[in-house]
JSON list of C-alpha atoms in Angstrom, two decimals:
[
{"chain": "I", "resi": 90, "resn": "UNK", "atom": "CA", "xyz": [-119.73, -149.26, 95.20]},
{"chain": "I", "resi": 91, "resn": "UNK", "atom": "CA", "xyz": [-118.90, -149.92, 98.97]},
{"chain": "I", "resi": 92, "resn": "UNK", "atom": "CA", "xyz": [-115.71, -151.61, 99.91]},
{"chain": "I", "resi": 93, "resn": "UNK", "atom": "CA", "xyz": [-115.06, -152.51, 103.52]},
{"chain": "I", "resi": 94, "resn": "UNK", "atom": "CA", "xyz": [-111.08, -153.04, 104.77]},
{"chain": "I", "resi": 95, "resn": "UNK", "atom": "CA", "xyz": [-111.65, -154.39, 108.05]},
{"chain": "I", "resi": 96, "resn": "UNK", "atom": "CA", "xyz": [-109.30, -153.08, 111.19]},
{"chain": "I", "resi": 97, "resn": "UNK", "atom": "CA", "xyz": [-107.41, -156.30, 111.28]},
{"chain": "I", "resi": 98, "resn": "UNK", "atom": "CA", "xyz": [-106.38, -156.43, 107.55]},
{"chain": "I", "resi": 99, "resn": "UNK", "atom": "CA", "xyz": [-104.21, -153.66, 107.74]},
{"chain": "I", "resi": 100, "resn": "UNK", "atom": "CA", "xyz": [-100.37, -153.69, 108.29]},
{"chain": "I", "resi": 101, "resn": "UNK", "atom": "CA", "xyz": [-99.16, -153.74, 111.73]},
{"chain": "I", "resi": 102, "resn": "UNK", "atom": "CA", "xyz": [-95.59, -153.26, 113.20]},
{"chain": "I", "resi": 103, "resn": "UNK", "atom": "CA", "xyz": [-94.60, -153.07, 116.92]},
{"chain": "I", "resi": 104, "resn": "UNK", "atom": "CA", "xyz": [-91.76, -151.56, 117.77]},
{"chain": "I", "resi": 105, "resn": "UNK", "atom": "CA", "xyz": [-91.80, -151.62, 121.27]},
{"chain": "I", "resi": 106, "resn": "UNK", "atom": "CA", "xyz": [-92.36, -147.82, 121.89]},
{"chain": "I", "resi": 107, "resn": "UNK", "atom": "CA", "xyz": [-94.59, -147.16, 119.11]},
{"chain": "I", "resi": 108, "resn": "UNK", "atom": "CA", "xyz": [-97.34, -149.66, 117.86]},
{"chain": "I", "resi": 109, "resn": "UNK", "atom": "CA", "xyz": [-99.11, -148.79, 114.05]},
{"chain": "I", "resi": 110, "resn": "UNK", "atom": "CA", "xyz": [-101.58, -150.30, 111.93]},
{"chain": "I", "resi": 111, "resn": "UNK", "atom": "CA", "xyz": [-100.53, -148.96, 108.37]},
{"chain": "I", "resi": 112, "resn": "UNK", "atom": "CA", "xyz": [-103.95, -148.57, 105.90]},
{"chain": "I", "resi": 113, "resn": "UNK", "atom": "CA", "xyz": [-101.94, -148.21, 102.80]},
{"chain": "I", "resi": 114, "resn": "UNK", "atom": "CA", "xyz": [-98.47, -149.83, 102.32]},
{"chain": "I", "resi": 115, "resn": "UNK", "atom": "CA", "xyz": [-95.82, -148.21, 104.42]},
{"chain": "I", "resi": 116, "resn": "UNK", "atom": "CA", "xyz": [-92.58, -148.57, 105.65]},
{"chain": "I", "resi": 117, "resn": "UNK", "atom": "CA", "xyz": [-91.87, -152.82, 106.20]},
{"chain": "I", "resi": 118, "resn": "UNK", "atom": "CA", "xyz": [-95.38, -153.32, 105.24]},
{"chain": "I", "resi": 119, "resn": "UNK", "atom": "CA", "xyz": [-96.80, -153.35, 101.42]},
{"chain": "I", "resi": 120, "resn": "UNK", "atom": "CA", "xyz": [-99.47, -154.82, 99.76]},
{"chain": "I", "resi": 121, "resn": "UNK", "atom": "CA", "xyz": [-99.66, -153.73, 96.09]},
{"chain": "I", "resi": 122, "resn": "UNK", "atom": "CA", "xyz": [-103.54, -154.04, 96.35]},
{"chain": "I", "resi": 123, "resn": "UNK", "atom": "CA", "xyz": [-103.91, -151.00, 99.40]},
{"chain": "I", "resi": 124, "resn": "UNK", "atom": "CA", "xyz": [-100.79, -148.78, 97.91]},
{"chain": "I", "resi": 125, "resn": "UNK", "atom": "CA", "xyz": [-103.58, -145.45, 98.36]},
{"chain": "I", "resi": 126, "resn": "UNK", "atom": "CA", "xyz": [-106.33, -144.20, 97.34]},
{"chain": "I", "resi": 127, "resn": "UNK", "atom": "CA", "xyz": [-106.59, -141.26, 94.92]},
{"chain": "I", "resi": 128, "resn": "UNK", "atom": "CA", "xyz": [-104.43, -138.31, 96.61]},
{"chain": "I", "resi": 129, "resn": "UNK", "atom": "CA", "xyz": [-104.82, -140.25, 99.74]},
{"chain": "I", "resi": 130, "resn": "UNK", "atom": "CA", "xyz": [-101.19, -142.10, 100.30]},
{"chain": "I", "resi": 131, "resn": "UNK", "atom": "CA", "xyz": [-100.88, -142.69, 104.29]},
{"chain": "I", "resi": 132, "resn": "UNK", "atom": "CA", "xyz": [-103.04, -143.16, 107.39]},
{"chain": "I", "resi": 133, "resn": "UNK", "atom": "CA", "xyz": [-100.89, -144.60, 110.26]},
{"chain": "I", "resi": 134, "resn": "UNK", "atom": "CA", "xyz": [-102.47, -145.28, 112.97]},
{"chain": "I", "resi": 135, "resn": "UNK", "atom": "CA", "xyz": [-100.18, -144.65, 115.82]},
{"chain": "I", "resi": 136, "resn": "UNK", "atom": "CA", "xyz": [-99.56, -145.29, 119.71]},
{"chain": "I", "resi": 137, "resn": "UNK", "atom": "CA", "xyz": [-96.89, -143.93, 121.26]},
{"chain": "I", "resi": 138, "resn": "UNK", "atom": "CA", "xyz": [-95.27, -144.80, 124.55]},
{"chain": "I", "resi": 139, "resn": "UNK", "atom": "CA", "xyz": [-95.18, -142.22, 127.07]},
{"chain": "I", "resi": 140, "resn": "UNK", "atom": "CA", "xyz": [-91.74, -140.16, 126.73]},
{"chain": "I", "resi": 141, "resn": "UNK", "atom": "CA", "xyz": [-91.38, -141.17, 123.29]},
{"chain": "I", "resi": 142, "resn": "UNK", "atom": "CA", "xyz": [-91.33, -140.39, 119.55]},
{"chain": "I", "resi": 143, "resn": "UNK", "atom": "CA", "xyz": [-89.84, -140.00, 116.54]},
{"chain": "I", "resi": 144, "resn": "UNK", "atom": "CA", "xyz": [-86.86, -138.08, 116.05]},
{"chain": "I", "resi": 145, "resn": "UNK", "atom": "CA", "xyz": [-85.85, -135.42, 113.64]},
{"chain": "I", "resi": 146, "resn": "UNK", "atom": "CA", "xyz": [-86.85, -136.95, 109.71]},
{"chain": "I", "resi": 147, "resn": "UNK", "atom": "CA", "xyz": [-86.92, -134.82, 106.97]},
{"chain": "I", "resi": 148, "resn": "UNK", "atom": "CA", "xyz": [-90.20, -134.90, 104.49]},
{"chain": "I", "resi": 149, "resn": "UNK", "atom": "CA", "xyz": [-90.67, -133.47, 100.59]},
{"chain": "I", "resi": 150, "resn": "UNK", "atom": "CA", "xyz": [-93.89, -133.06, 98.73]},
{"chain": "I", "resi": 151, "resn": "UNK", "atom": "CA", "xyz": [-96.71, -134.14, 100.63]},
{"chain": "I", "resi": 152, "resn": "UNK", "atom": "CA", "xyz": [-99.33, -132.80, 102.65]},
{"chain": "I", "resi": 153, "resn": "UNK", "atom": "CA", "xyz": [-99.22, -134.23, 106.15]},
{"chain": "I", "resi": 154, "resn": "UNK", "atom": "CA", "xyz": [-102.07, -134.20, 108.49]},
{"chain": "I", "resi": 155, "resn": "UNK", "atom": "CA", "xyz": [-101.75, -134.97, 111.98]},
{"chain": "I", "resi": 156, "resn": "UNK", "atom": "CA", "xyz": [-105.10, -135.84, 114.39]},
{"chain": "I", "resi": 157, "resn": "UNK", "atom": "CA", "xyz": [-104.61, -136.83, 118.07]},
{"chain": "I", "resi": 158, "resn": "UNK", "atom": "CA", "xyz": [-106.95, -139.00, 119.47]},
{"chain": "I", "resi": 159, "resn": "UNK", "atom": "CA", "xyz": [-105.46, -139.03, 123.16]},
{"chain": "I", "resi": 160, "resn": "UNK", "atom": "CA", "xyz": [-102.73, -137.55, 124.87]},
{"chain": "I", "resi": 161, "resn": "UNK", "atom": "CA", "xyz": [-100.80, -135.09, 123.32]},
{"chain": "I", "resi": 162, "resn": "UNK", "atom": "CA", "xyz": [-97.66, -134.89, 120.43]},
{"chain": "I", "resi": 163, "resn": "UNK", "atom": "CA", "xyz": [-94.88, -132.21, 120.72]},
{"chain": "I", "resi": 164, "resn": "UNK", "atom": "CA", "xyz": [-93.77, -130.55, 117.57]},
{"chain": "I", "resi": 165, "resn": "UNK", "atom": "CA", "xyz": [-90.71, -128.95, 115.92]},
{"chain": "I", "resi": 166, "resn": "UNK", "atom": "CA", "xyz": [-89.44, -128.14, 112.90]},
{"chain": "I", "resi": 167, "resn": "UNK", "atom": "CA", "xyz": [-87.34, -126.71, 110.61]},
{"chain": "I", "resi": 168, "resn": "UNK", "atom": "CA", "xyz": [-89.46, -123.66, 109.57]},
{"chain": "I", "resi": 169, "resn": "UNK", "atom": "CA", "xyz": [-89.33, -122.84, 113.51]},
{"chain": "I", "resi": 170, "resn": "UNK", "atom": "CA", "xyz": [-92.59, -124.14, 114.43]},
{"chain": "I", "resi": 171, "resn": "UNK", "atom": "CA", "xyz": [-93.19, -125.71, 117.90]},
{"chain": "I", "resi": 172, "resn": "UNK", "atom": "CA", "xyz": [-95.93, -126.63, 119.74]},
{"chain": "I", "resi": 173, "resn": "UNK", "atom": "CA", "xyz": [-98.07, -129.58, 121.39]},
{"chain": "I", "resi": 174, "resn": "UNK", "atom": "CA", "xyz": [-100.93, -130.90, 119.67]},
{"chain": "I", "resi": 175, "resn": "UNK", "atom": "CA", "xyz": [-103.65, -132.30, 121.54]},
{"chain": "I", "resi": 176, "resn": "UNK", "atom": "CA", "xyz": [-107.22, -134.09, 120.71]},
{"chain": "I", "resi": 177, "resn": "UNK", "atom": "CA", "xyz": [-109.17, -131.65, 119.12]},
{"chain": "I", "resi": 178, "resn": "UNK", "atom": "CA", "xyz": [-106.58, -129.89, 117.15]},
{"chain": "I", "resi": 179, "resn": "UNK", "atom": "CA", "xyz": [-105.74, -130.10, 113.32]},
{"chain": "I", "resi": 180, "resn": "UNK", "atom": "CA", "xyz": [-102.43, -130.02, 112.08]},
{"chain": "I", "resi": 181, "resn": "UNK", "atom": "CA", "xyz": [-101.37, -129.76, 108.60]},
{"chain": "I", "resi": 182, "resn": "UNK", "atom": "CA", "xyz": [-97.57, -129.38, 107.60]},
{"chain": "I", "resi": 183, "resn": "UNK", "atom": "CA", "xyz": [-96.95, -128.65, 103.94]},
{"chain": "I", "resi": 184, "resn": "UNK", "atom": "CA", "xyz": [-93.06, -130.71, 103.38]},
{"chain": "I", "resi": 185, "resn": "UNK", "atom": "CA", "xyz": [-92.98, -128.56, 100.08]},
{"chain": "I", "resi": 186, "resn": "UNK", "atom": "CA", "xyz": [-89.17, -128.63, 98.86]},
{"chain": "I", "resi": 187, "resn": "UNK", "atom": "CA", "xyz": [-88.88, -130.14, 102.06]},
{"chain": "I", "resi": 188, "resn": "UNK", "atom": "CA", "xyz": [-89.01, -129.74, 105.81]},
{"chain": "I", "resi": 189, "resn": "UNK", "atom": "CA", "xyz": [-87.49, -131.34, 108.79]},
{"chain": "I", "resi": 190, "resn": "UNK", "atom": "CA", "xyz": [-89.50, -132.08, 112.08]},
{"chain": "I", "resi": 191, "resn": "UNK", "atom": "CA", "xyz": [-89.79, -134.45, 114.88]},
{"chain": "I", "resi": 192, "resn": "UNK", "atom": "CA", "xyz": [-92.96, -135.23, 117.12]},
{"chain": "I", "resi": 193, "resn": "UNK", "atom": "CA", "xyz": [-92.81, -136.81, 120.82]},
{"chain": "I", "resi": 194, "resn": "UNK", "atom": "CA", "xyz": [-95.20, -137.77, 123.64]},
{"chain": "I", "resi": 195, "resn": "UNK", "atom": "CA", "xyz": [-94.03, -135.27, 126.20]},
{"chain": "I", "resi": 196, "resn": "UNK", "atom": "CA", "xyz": [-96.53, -136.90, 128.23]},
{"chain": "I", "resi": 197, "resn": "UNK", "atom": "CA", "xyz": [-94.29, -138.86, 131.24]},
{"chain": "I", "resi": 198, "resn": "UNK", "atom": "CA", "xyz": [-96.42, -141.86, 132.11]},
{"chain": "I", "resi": 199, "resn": "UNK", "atom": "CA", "xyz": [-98.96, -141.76, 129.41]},
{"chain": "I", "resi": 200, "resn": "UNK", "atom": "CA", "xyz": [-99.37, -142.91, 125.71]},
{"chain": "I", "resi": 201, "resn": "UNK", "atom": "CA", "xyz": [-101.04, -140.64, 122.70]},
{"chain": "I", "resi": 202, "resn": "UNK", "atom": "CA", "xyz": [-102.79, -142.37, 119.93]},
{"chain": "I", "resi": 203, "resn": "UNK", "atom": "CA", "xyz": [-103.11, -139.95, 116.90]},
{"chain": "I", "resi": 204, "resn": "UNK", "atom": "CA", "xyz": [-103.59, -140.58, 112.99]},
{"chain": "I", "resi": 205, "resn": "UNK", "atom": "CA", "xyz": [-101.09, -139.60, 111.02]},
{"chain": "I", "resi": 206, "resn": "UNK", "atom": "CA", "xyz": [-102.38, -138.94, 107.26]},
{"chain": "I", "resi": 207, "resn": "UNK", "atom": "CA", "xyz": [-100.63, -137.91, 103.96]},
{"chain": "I", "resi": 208, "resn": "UNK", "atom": "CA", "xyz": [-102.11, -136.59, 100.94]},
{"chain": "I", "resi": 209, "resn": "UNK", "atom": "CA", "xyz": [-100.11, -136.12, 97.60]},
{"chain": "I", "resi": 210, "resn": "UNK", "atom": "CA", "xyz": [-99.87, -132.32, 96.74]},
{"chain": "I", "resi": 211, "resn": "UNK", "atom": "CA", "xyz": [-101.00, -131.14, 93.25]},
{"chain": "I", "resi": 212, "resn": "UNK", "atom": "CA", "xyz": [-98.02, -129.10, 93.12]},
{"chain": "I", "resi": 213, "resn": "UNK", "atom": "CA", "xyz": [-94.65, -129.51, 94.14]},
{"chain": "I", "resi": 214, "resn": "UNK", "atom": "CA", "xyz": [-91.29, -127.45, 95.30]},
{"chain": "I", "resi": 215, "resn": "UNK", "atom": "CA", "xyz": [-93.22, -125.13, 97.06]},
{"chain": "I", "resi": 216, "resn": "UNK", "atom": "CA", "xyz": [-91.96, -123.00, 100.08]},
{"chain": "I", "resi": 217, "resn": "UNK", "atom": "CA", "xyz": [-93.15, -125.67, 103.05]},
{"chain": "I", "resi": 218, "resn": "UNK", "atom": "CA", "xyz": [-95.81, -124.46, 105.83]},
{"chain": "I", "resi": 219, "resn": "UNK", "atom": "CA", "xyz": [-97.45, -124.99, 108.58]},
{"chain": "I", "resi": 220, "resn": "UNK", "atom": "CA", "xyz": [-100.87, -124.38, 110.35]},
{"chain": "I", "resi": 221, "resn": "UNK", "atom": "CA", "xyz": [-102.58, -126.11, 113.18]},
{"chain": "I", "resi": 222, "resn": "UNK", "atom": "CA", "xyz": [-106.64, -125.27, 114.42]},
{"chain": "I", "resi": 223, "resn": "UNK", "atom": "CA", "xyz": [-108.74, -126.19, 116.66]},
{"chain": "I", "resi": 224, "resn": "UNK", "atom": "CA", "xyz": [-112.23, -127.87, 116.67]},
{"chain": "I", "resi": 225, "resn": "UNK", "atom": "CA", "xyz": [-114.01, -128.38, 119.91]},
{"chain": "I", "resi": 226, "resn": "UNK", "atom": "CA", "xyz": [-116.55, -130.99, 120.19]},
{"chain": "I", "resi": 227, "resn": "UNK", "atom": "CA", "xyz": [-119.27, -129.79, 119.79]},
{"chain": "I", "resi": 228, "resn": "UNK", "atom": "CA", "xyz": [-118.62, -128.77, 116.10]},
{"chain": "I", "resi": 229, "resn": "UNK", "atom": "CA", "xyz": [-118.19, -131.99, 115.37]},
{"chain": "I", "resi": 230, "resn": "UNK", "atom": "CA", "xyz": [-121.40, -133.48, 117.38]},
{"chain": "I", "resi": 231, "resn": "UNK", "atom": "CA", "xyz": [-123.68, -135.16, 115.45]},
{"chain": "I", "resi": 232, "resn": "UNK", "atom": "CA", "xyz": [-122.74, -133.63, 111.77]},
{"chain": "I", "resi": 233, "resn": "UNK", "atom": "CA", "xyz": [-119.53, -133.42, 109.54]},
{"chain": "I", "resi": 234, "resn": "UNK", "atom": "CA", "xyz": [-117.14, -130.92, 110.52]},
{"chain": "I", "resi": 235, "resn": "UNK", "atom": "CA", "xyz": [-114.94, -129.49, 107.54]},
{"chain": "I", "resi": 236, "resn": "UNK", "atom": "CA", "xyz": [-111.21, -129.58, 108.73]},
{"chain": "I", "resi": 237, "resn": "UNK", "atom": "CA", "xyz": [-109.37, -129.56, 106.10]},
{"chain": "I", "resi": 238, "resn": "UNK", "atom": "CA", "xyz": [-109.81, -128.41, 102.55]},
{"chain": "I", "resi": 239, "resn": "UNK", "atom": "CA", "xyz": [-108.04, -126.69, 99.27]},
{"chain": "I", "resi": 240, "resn": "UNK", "atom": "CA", "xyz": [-109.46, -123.15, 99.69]},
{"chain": "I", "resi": 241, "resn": "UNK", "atom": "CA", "xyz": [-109.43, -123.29, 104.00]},
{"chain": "I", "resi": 242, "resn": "UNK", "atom": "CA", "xyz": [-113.38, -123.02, 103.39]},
{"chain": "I", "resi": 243, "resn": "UNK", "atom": "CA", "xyz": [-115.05, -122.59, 106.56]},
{"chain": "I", "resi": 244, "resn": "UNK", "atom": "CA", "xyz": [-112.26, -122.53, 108.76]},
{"chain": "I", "resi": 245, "resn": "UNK", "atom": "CA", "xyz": [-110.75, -125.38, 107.41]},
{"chain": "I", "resi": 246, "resn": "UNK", "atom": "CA", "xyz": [-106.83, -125.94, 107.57]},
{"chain": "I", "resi": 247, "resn": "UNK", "atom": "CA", "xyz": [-105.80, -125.69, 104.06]},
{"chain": "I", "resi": 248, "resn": "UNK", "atom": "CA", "xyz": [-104.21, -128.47, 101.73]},
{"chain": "I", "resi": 249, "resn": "UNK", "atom": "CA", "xyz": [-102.57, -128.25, 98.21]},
{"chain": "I", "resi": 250, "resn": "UNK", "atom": "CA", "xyz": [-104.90, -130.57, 96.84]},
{"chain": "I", "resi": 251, "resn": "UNK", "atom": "CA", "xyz": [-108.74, -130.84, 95.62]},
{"chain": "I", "resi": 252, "resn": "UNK", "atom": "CA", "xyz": [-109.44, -133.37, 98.38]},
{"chain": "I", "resi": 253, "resn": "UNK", "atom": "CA", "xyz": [-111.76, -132.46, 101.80]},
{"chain": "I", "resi": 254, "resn": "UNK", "atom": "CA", "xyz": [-111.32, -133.89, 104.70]},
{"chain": "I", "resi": 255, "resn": "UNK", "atom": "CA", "xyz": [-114.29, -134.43, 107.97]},
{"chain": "I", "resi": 256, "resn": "UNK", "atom": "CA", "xyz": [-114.69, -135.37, 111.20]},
{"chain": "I", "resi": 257, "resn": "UNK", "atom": "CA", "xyz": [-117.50, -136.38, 112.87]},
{"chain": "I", "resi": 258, "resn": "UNK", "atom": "CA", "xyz": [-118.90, -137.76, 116.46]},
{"chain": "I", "resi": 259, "resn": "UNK", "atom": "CA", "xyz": [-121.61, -140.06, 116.55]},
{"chain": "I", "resi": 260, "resn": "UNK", "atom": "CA", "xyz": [-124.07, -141.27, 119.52]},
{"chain": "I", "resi": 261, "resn": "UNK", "atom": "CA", "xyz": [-127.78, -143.19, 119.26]},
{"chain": "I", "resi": 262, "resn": "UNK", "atom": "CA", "xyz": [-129.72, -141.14, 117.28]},
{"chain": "I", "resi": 263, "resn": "UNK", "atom": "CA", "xyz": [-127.28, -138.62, 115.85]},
{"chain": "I", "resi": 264, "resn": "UNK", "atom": "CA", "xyz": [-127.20, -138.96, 111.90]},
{"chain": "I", "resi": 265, "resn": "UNK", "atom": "CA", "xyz": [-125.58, -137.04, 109.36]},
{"chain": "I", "resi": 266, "resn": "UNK", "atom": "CA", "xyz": [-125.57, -137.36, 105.76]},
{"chain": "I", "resi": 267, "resn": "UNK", "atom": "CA", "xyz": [-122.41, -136.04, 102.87]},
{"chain": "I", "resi": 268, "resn": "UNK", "atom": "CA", "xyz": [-123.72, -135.50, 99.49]},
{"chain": "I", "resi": 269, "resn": "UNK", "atom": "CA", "xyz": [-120.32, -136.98, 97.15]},
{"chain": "I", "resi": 270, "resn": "UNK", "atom": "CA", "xyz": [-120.34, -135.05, 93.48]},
{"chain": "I", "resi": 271, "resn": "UNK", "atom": "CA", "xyz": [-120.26, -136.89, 90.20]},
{"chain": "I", "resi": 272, "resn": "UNK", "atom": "CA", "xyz": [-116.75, -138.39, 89.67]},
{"chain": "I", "resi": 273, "resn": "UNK", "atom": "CA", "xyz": [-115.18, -138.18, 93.19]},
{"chain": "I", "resi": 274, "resn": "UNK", "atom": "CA", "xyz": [-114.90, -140.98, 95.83]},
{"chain": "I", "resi": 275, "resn": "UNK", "atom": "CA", "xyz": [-114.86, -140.82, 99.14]},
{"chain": "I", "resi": 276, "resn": "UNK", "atom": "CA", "xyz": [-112.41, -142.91, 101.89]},
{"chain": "I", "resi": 277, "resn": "UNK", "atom": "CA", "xyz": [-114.35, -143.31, 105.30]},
{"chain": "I", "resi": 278, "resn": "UNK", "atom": "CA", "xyz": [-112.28, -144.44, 108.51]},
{"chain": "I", "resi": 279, "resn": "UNK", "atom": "CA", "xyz": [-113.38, -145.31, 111.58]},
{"chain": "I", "resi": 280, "resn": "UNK", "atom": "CA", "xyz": [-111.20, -144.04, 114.53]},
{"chain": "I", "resi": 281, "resn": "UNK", "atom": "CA", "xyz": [-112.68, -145.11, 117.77]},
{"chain": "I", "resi": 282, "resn": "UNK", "atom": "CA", "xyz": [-116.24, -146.87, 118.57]},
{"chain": "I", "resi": 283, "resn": "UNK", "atom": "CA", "xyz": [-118.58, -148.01, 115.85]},
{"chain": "I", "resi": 284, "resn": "UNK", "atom": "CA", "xyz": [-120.71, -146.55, 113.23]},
{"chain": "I", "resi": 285, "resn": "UNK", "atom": "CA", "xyz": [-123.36, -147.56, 110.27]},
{"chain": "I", "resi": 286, "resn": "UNK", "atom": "CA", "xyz": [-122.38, -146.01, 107.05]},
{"chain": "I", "resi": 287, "resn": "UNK", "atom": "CA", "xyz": [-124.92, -146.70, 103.75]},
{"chain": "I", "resi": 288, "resn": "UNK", "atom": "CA", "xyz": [-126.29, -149.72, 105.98]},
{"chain": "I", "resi": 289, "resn": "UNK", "atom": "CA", "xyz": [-122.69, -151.38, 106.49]},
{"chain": "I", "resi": 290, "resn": "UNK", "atom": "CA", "xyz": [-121.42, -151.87, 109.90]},
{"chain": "I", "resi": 291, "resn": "UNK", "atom": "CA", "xyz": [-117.93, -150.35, 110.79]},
{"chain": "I", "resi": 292, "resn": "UNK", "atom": "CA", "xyz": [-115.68, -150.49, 114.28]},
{"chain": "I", "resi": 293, "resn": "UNK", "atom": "CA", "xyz": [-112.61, -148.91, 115.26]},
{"chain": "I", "resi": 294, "resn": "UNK", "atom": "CA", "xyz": [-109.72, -149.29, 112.90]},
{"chain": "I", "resi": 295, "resn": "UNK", "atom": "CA", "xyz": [-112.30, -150.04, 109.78]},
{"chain": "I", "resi": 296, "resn": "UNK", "atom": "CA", "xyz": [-112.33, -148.31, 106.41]},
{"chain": "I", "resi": 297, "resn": "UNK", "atom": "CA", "xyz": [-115.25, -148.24, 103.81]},
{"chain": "I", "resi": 298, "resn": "UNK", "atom": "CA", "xyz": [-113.72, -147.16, 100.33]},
{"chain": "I", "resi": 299, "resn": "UNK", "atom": "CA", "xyz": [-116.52, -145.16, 98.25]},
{"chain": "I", "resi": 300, "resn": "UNK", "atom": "CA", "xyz": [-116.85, -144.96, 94.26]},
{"chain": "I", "resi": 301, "resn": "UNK", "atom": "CA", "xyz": [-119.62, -144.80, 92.19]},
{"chain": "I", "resi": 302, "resn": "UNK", "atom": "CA", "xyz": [-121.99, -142.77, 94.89]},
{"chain": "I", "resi": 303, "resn": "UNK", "atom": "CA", "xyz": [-123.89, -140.23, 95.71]},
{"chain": "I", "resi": 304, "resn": "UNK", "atom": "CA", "xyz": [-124.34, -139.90, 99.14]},
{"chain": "I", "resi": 305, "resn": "UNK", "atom": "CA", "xyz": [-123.32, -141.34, 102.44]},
{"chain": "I", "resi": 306, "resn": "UNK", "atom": "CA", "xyz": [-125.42, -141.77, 105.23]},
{"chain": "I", "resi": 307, "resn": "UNK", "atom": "CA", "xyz": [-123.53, -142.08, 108.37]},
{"chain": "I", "resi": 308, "resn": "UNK", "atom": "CA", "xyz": [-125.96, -143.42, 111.68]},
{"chain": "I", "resi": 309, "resn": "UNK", "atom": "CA", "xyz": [-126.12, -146.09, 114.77]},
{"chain": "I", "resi": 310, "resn": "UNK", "atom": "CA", "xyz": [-123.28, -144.56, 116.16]},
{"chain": "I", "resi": 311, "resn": "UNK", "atom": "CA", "xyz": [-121.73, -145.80, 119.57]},
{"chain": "I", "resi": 312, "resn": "UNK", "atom": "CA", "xyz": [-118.69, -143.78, 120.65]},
{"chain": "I", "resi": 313, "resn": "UNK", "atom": "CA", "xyz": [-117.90, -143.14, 117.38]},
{"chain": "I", "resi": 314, "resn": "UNK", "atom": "CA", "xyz": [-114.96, -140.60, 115.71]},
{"chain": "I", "resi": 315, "resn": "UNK", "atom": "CA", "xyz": [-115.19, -140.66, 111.83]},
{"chain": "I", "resi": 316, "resn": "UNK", "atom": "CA", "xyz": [-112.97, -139.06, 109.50]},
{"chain": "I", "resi": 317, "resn": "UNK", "atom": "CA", "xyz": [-114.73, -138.82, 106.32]},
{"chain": "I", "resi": 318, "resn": "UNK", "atom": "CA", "xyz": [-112.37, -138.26, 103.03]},
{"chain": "I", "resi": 319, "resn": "UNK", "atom": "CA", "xyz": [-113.67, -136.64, 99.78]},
{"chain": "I", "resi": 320, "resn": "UNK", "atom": "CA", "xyz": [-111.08, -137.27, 96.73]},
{"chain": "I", "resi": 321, "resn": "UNK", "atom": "CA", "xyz": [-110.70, -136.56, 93.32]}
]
């Protein structure tokens, strides 16, 4: 079964410097029908004004994954960790028993859009960690890139859950195809441009939730970033 949330049904709040459309309830915004789905708890989908952010928050138990789109986010936390994340990197922060952070647009006359994604953790109270990769392009060029993952299989950053998270890039005639086992679902979300997935039409901002499949078919693309989730 194919369900499509369109961009503009999701929750939106401005707050002058930032500006994010909320998936899944969030914050001011909840809708007891989009609360998550499976492991899959949070994808924000932030702009940040240039200069800005968010400052030092703490986090417990959950698996947070950060994607940049544009521009760039600056890092810190509590485990000593610092560095700027820009499009093309991965970052995954494991809050454990709990972490503090905070993340800013060191950029001076610029915005960054990035995705901001939780996952619940199948275990808690662990020691918290951190780990950020890379992946250019053209790994993600026409196919499915693996990013993240529980066992860090190829290359992947690795999550404390059984859930698998791609990326891919889409032009014309590029096509690419993810086979789903029996009893998982899948969570596809469009970041940027548009994209045909199992024959249904998806733009920027656009989810397609997936149960009861086999395989998804991803073609037609025209600018397009996907980030393809497979759940328990």
């Amino acid at each position: 079964m194919l369900t499509i949330r369109r961009s503009e049904e999701r929750g939106y709040a401005d707050h002058g410097w930032l500006k994010s459309h909320h998936t899944f309830s969030f914050a001011d915004y909840y809708d007891r029908n989009h609360m998550g789905f499976g492991p899959l708890r949070v994808i924000n989908d932030d702009h940040i004004g240039a200069g800005r952010g968010f400052g030092t928050h703490g986090h417990r138990d959950m698996e947070i994954l950060t994607y940049v789109l544009e521009g760039a986010v600056a890092h810190k936390d509590s485990m000593g960790n610092g560095s700027t994340i820009r499009p093309g990197d991965v970052q995954r922060m494991s809050a454990g028993r709990g972490v503090l952070h905070s993340e800013f647009n060191p950029q001076p006359d610029e915005g960054t859009h990035l995705l901001q994604i939780w996952i619940e953790p199948d275990v808690t109270g662990i020691v918290p960690e951190y780990e950020e990769k890379r992946f250019d392009e053209v790994e993600k060029r026409g196919r499915l890139r693996l990013v993240a993952s529980p066992d860090g299989a190829d290359g992947s950053v690795r999550i404390h859950q059984d859930a698998r998270l791609y990326v891919g890039l889409f032009e014309e005639t590029e096509k690419a195809e993810l086979a789903l086992a029996e009893g998982r679902r899948a969570w596809v979300h469009v970041a940027r441009g548009s994209v045909t997935v199992n024959d249904q039409a998806l733009k920027a901002g656009d989810a397609l939730a997936v149960t009861d499949e086999t395989r998804l078919e991803f073609s037609q693309g025209e600018g397009a970033e996907v980030l393809v989730f497979d759940l328990p």
